[in-house]
Amino acid sequence: MQILLTGSSGWLGRFLAPMLRAAGHRVTGLDVAPGVDTDVIGSIADRALVDRVFAEHGIEAVIHAGALHKPDIVRYPRQAFIDVNVTGTLNLLEAAVAAGHDRFVFTSTTSLMISDAIREERADEAIWLDEQSGPIEPRNIYGVTKYAAEQLCRLAHLEHGLACMVLRTSRFFPEDDDTHRTPSGENLKANELLYRRLTVEDAARAHLVALERAPEVGFGTFLLSAPTPFLRSDCAALKRDAAQVIACYFPDAAELYAAKGWEFPKSIGRVYDASQAGQVLGFRCETDFRAVLDALRERTPLPFAHDPGYVSPKEAPGGGVT
């Protein structure tokens, strides 16, 4: 198929585009910033541009990975989030419907599921999060606009029969967390593979599976994260003493961490359950926390990317959201 990939210059796009081509698809990349997989530079908020790309490139399906993200809140006004994340998604959906497409894959985020109460970990135990969790109360403009875009996908399916797959990805960014300074970047990412992270490679693979399964499923919302070793029954203990729970599941982890100079989280306030993606799509992330321990044990490279100097292409000279 001829796939339109938005966000083709971004972190996910640089992994997803080659995977799509390897699977036999032809890719047209659209982004506001130049990149090796970007064929058209422009904004999805520009409906005329979207229509022109569909017509000139014979687009047959869309993977919509382009967006303004949470770190962009300090860089762009709220209107920019609405223009890109909401209007841009609507432009793509309407163009896909007009072209008679049978599938549309939307990259969403688990961030929209995190209310202020969950973010501040007010509960007495860890919150178990899956596709049935709610009510959805996004805590910032990023979450609000991504949730609105999800609902536009749902309406496109209900009103026009467009098969839409909404993928709520947990963290896979390579840079340091913009709100945490300790533990270190690699240590934090390793810890998060227990409960709120996946690799960018797994995120890309999930999009390929969703693209293939979309016509059969029709509409679905799927949380994507590395498989957690924890159970719902662990939630109270995870909030009270996460290190003890981790040690029960991975007896040699403490020694491996100590040799690296790493530390376990003292408390875990939320856990993402990605089992529905396995049950419905047959997708399961290949990399989990056990892979981290294997790498530490065998002294091989860590199984995830960490680049504290990473800068989004749209923030580099020549990038932008207009």
Short mmCIF file of C-alpha atoms in Angstrom, two decimals, residues 33-298:
data_model
loop_
_atom_site.label_atom_id
_atom_site.label_comp_id
_atom_site.label_asym_id
_atom_site.label_seq_id
_atom_site.Cartn_x
_atom_site.Cartn_y
_atom_site.Cartn_z
CA ALA A 33 10.83 19.41 9.48
CA PRO A 34 13.11 17.81 6.88
CA GLY A 35 14.30 14.25 7.34
CA VAL A 36 15.57 11.26 5.38
CA ASP A 37 12.07 9.75 5.26
CA THR A 38 10.19 13.01 4.66
CA ASP A 39 8.97 13.68 1.13
CA VAL A 40 6.68 16.63 1.84
CA ILE A 41 7.43 19.43 4.27
CA GLY A 42 4.33 21.08 5.65
CA SER A 43 1.67 21.03 8.34
CA ILE A 44 -1.31 18.70 8.61
CA ALA A 45 -3.22 21.79 9.81
CA ASP A 46 -3.11 22.94 6.15
CA ARG A 47 -6.08 21.15 4.57
CA ALA A 48 -5.13 22.17 1.04
CA LEU A 49 -1.71 20.61 1.52
CA VAL A 50 -3.23 17.41 2.89
CA ASP A 51 -5.60 17.12 -0.07
CA ARG A 52 -2.74 17.74 -2.50
CA VAL A 53 -0.58 15.03 -0.90
CA PHE A 54 -3.44 12.52 -1.12
CA ALA A 55 -4.04 13.33 -4.78
CA GLU A 56 -0.44 13.52 -5.96
CA HIS A 57 0.86 10.47 -4.09
CA GLY A 58 -2.11 8.13 -4.42
CA ILE A 59 -2.39 7.62 -0.66
CA GLU A 60 -4.16 4.39 0.30
CA ALA A 61 -3.81 4.42 4.11
CA VAL A 62 -2.63 6.76 6.86
CA ILE A 63 -0.44 6.31 9.89
CA HIS A 64 -0.82 9.55 11.79
CA ALA A 65 2.15 9.88 14.14
CA GLY A 66 2.72 13.63 13.86
CA ALA A 67 1.75 15.87 16.79
CA LEU A 68 2.76 18.48 19.27
CA HIS A 69 3.83 16.70 22.46
CA LYS A 70 3.95 17.36 26.18
CA PRO A 71 7.40 19.09 26.17
CA ASP A 72 6.02 21.48 23.53
CA ILE A 73 3.67 23.02 26.10
CA VAL A 74 6.40 25.45 27.16
CA ARG A 75 7.22 26.32 23.52
CA TYR A 76 3.88 26.75 21.78
CA PRO A 77 0.49 28.36 22.58
CA ARG A 78 -2.59 26.25 23.19
CA GLN A 79 -4.00 27.24 19.81
CA ALA A 80 -1.08 25.50 18.11
CA PHE A 81 -2.01 22.25 19.88
CA ILE A 82 -5.59 22.60 18.68
CA ASP A 83 -4.48 23.42 15.13
CA VAL A 84 -2.06 20.49 14.85
CA ASN A 85 -3.45 17.79 17.14
CA VAL A 86 -7.18 18.34 16.55
CA THR A 87 -7.69 20.15 13.25
CA GLY A 88 -4.79 18.30 11.66
CA THR A 89 -6.27 14.93 12.66
CA LEU A 90 -9.68 15.97 11.33
CA ASN A 91 -8.10 17.02 8.02
CA LEU A 92 -6.47 13.61 7.63
CA LEU A 93 -9.59 11.67 8.61
CA GLU A 94 -11.79 13.60 6.19
CA ALA A 95 -9.28 13.15 3.40
CA ALA A 96 -9.08 9.42 4.14
CA VAL A 97 -12.86 9.09 4.08
CA ALA A 98 -13.08 11.04 0.82
CA ALA A 99 -10.46 8.76 -0.72
CA GLY A 100 -12.38 5.64 0.31
CA HIS A 101 -9.73 4.29 2.66
CA ASP A 102 -10.36 1.22 4.81
CA ARG A 103 -7.82 1.88 7.57
CA PHE A 104 -6.31 4.69 9.66
CA VAL A 105 -3.78 4.30 12.48
CA PHE A 106 -3.51 7.07 15.05
CA THR A 107 -0.61 7.44 17.47
CA SER A 108 -2.09 8.55 20.77
CA THR A 109 -0.61 8.64 24.27
CA THR A 110 -1.11 7.22 27.74
CA SER A 111 -0.48 10.76 28.98
CA LEU A 112 -4.13 11.66 28.37
CA MET A 113 -5.11 9.05 30.99
CA ILE A 114 -3.13 10.76 33.74
CA SER A 115 -5.24 13.12 35.82
CA ASP A 116 -3.74 15.45 38.40
CA ALA A 117 -4.64 12.91 41.11
CA ILE A 118 -2.77 10.11 39.34
CA ARG A 119 0.16 12.37 38.51
CA GLU A 120 0.49 13.43 42.15
CA GLU A 121 0.04 9.82 43.34
CA ARG A 122 -2.61 10.70 45.91
CA ALA A 123 -3.94 7.15 46.17
CA ASP A 124 -2.82 4.68 48.82
CA GLU A 125 -1.80 2.18 46.17
CA ALA A 126 -0.55 2.14 42.60
CA ILE A 127 -3.23 2.84 39.99
CA TRP A 128 -3.71 0.00 37.51
CA LEU A 129 -4.33 1.54 34.07
CA ASP A 130 -5.80 -0.16 31.03
CA GLU A 131 -8.22 0.71 28.24
CA GLN A 132 -11.19 0.57 30.61
CA SER A 133 -9.71 3.02 33.11
CA GLY A 134 -11.51 6.29 33.66
CA PRO A 135 -12.94 8.80 33.80
CA ILE A 136 -10.50 10.38 31.34
CA GLU A 137 -9.45 13.73 32.81
CA PRO A 138 -6.38 15.02 30.92
CA ARG A 139 -4.27 17.38 32.98
CA ASN A 140 -2.90 19.61 30.18
CA ILE A 141 -3.57 20.85 26.65
CA TYR A 142 -1.56 18.00 25.17
CA GLY A 143 -3.79 15.38 26.75
CA VAL A 144 -6.97 17.32 25.97
CA THR A 145 -6.14 17.59 22.27
CA LYS A 146 -4.98 13.99 21.91
CA TYR A 147 -8.19 12.78 23.55
CA ALA A 148 -10.22 15.00 21.21
CA ALA A 149 -8.34 13.49 18.26
CA GLU A 150 -9.14 9.98 19.53
CA GLN A 151 -12.82 10.89 19.57
CA LEU A 152 -12.60 12.19 16.01
CA CYS A 153 -11.24 8.76 15.01
CA ARG A 154 -14.15 7.09 16.79
CA LEU A 155 -16.66 9.30 14.96
CA ALA A 156 -15.01 8.61 11.61
CA HIS A 157 -15.55 4.92 12.22
CA LEU A 158 -19.14 5.29 13.44
CA GLU A 159 -20.23 7.72 10.73
CA HIS A 160 -18.20 6.53 7.75
CA GLY A 161 -17.01 3.01 8.55
CA LEU A 162 -13.34 3.99 8.45
CA ALA A 163 -11.38 1.38 10.42
CA CYS A 164 -9.44 3.39 13.00
CA MET A 165 -6.83 2.05 15.38
CA VAL A 166 -5.94 4.29 18.33
CA LEU A 167 -2.59 3.39 19.89
CA ARG A 168 -1.99 4.90 23.32
CA THR A 169 1.76 4.56 23.57
CA SER A 170 3.59 4.88 26.85
CA ARG A 171 7.01 6.55 26.97
CA PHE A 172 9.60 5.82 24.30
CA PHE A 173 11.41 9.17 23.94
CA PRO A 174 15.24 8.96 23.98
CA GLU A 175 16.03 12.16 25.86
CA ASP A 176 16.11 12.71 29.61
CA ASP A 177 12.82 13.23 31.41
CA ASP A 178 12.04 16.95 31.59
CA THR A 179 10.58 16.60 35.10
CA HIS A 180 12.92 14.08 36.79
CA ARG A 181 16.60 14.49 37.55
CA THR A 182 17.14 11.38 39.66
CA PRO A 183 17.74 8.61 39.01
CA SER A 184 19.88 9.02 35.91
CA GLY A 185 18.42 8.79 32.41
CA GLU A 186 19.34 5.17 31.73
CA ASN A 187 18.42 4.09 35.24
CA LEU A 188 15.03 5.79 34.98
CA LYS A 189 14.29 4.26 31.59
CA ALA A 190 15.22 0.80 32.86
CA ASN A 191 12.91 1.23 35.85
CA GLU A 192 10.08 2.46 33.66
CA LEU A 193 10.15 -0.71 31.55
CA LEU A 194 8.56 -2.32 34.61
CA TYR A 195 5.42 -0.22 34.40
CA ARG A 196 5.31 2.72 31.92
CA ARG A 197 7.71 2.47 28.94
CA LEU A 198 8.37 0.60 25.71
CA THR A 199 11.15 0.82 23.15
CA VAL A 200 10.70 2.88 20.00
CA GLU A 201 11.24 -0.30 17.96
CA ASP A 202 8.30 -1.96 19.71
CA ALA A 203 6.18 1.15 19.21
CA ALA A 204 6.93 1.01 15.48
CA ARG A 205 6.16 -2.71 15.26
CA ALA A 206 2.81 -2.13 16.95
CA HIS A 207 1.85 0.34 14.23
CA LEU A 208 2.54 -2.23 11.53
CA VAL A 209 0.38 -4.80 13.30
CA ALA A 210 -2.40 -2.24 13.77
CA LEU A 211 -2.24 -1.30 10.08
CA GLU A 212 -2.68 -4.94 9.10
CA ARG A 213 -5.45 -5.75 11.57
CA ALA A 214 -7.47 -2.53 11.26
CA PRO A 215 -10.09 -3.70 8.71
CA GLU A 216 -10.80 -6.80 10.80
CA VAL A 217 -11.03 -4.95 14.13
CA GLY A 218 -12.92 -1.89 12.84
CA PHE A 219 -12.23 0.40 15.76
CA GLY A 220 -10.06 -0.16 18.80
CA THR A 221 -8.12 1.71 21.44
CA PHE A 222 -4.99 -0.06 22.65
CA LEU A 223 -2.57 0.80 25.40
CA LEU A 224 1.00 -0.01 24.38
CA SER A 225 3.72 -0.60 26.95
CA ALA A 226 6.28 -3.25 27.78
CA PRO A 227 4.57 -6.17 29.53
CA THR A 228 4.59 -5.53 33.25
CA PRO A 229 5.62 -8.38 35.56
CA PHE A 230 3.26 -7.07 38.24
CA LEU A 231 -0.27 -8.14 39.11
CA ARG A 232 -3.19 -6.01 40.25
CA SER A 233 -2.78 -7.57 43.67
CA ASP A 234 0.69 -5.96 43.90
CA CYS A 235 -0.64 -2.39 43.76
CA ALA A 236 -0.65 -1.68 47.49
CA ALA A 237 2.82 -3.13 47.98
CA LEU A 238 4.19 -1.25 44.93
CA LYS A 239 3.13 2.06 46.44
CA ARG A 240 4.53 1.13 49.85
CA ASP A 241 7.84 -0.55 48.90
CA ALA A 242 8.42 -1.07 45.18
CA ALA A 243 11.96 -2.37 45.63
CA GLN A 244 10.74 -5.28 47.70
CA VAL A 245 8.16 -6.24 45.09
CA ILE A 246 10.74 -6.04 42.30
CA ALA A 247 13.11 -8.25 44.30
CA CYS A 248 10.38 -10.89 44.61
CA TYR A 249 9.99 -11.10 40.85
CA PHE A 250 13.69 -10.66 39.99
CA PRO A 251 15.88 -12.04 42.83
CA ASP A 252 19.21 -11.07 41.22
CA ALA A 253 18.12 -7.59 40.13
CA ALA A 254 19.40 -5.82 43.25
CA GLU A 255 22.92 -7.15 42.77
CA LEU A 256 22.93 -6.29 39.06
CA TYR A 257 21.66 -2.79 39.81
CA ALA A 258 24.23 -2.24 42.56
CA ALA A 259 27.06 -3.18 40.22
CA LYS A 260 25.80 -0.54 37.79
CA GLY A 261 25.33 2.06 40.52
CA TRP A 262 21.60 2.14 39.84
CA GLU A 263 18.65 2.22 42.21
CA PHE A 264 15.13 0.85 42.18
CA PRO A 265 12.13 3.14 42.49
CA LYS A 266 11.10 3.47 46.12
CA SER A 267 7.45 3.72 45.19
CA ILE A 268 5.47 3.11 42.00
CA GLY A 269 2.26 5.08 41.61
CA ARG A 270 0.86 3.64 38.37
CA VAL A 271 1.12 0.50 36.25
CA TYR A 272 0.16 0.18 32.58
CA ASP A 273 -1.48 -3.07 31.55
CA ALA A 274 -1.01 -3.66 27.80
CA SER A 275 -2.59 -7.12 27.72
CA GLN A 276 -5.52 -6.08 25.50
CA ALA A 277 -3.16 -5.46 22.58
CA GLY A 278 -2.03 -9.05 22.93
CA GLN A 279 -5.55 -10.44 23.19
CA VAL A 280 -7.04 -8.50 20.25
CA LEU A 281 -4.10 -7.70 17.98
CA GLY A 282 -1.73 -10.50 18.89
CA PHE A 283 0.92 -7.87 19.65
CA ARG A 284 3.31 -7.99 22.58
CA CYS A 285 6.40 -5.85 23.04
CA GLU A 286 9.61 -7.77 22.46
CA THR A 287 11.65 -5.83 25.03
CA ASP A 288 10.81 -5.84 28.73
CA PHE A 289 12.55 -5.37 32.07
CA ARG A 290 14.02 -8.86 31.94
CA ALA A 291 15.92 -7.82 28.80
CA VAL A 292 17.52 -5.02 30.82
CA LEU A 293 18.68 -7.46 33.47
CA ASP A 294 20.01 -9.82 30.78
CA ALA A 295 22.05 -6.97 29.33
CA LEU A 296 23.45 -6.05 32.74
CA ARG A 297 24.27 -9.67 33.48
CA GLU A 298 25.95 -10.28 30.13
#
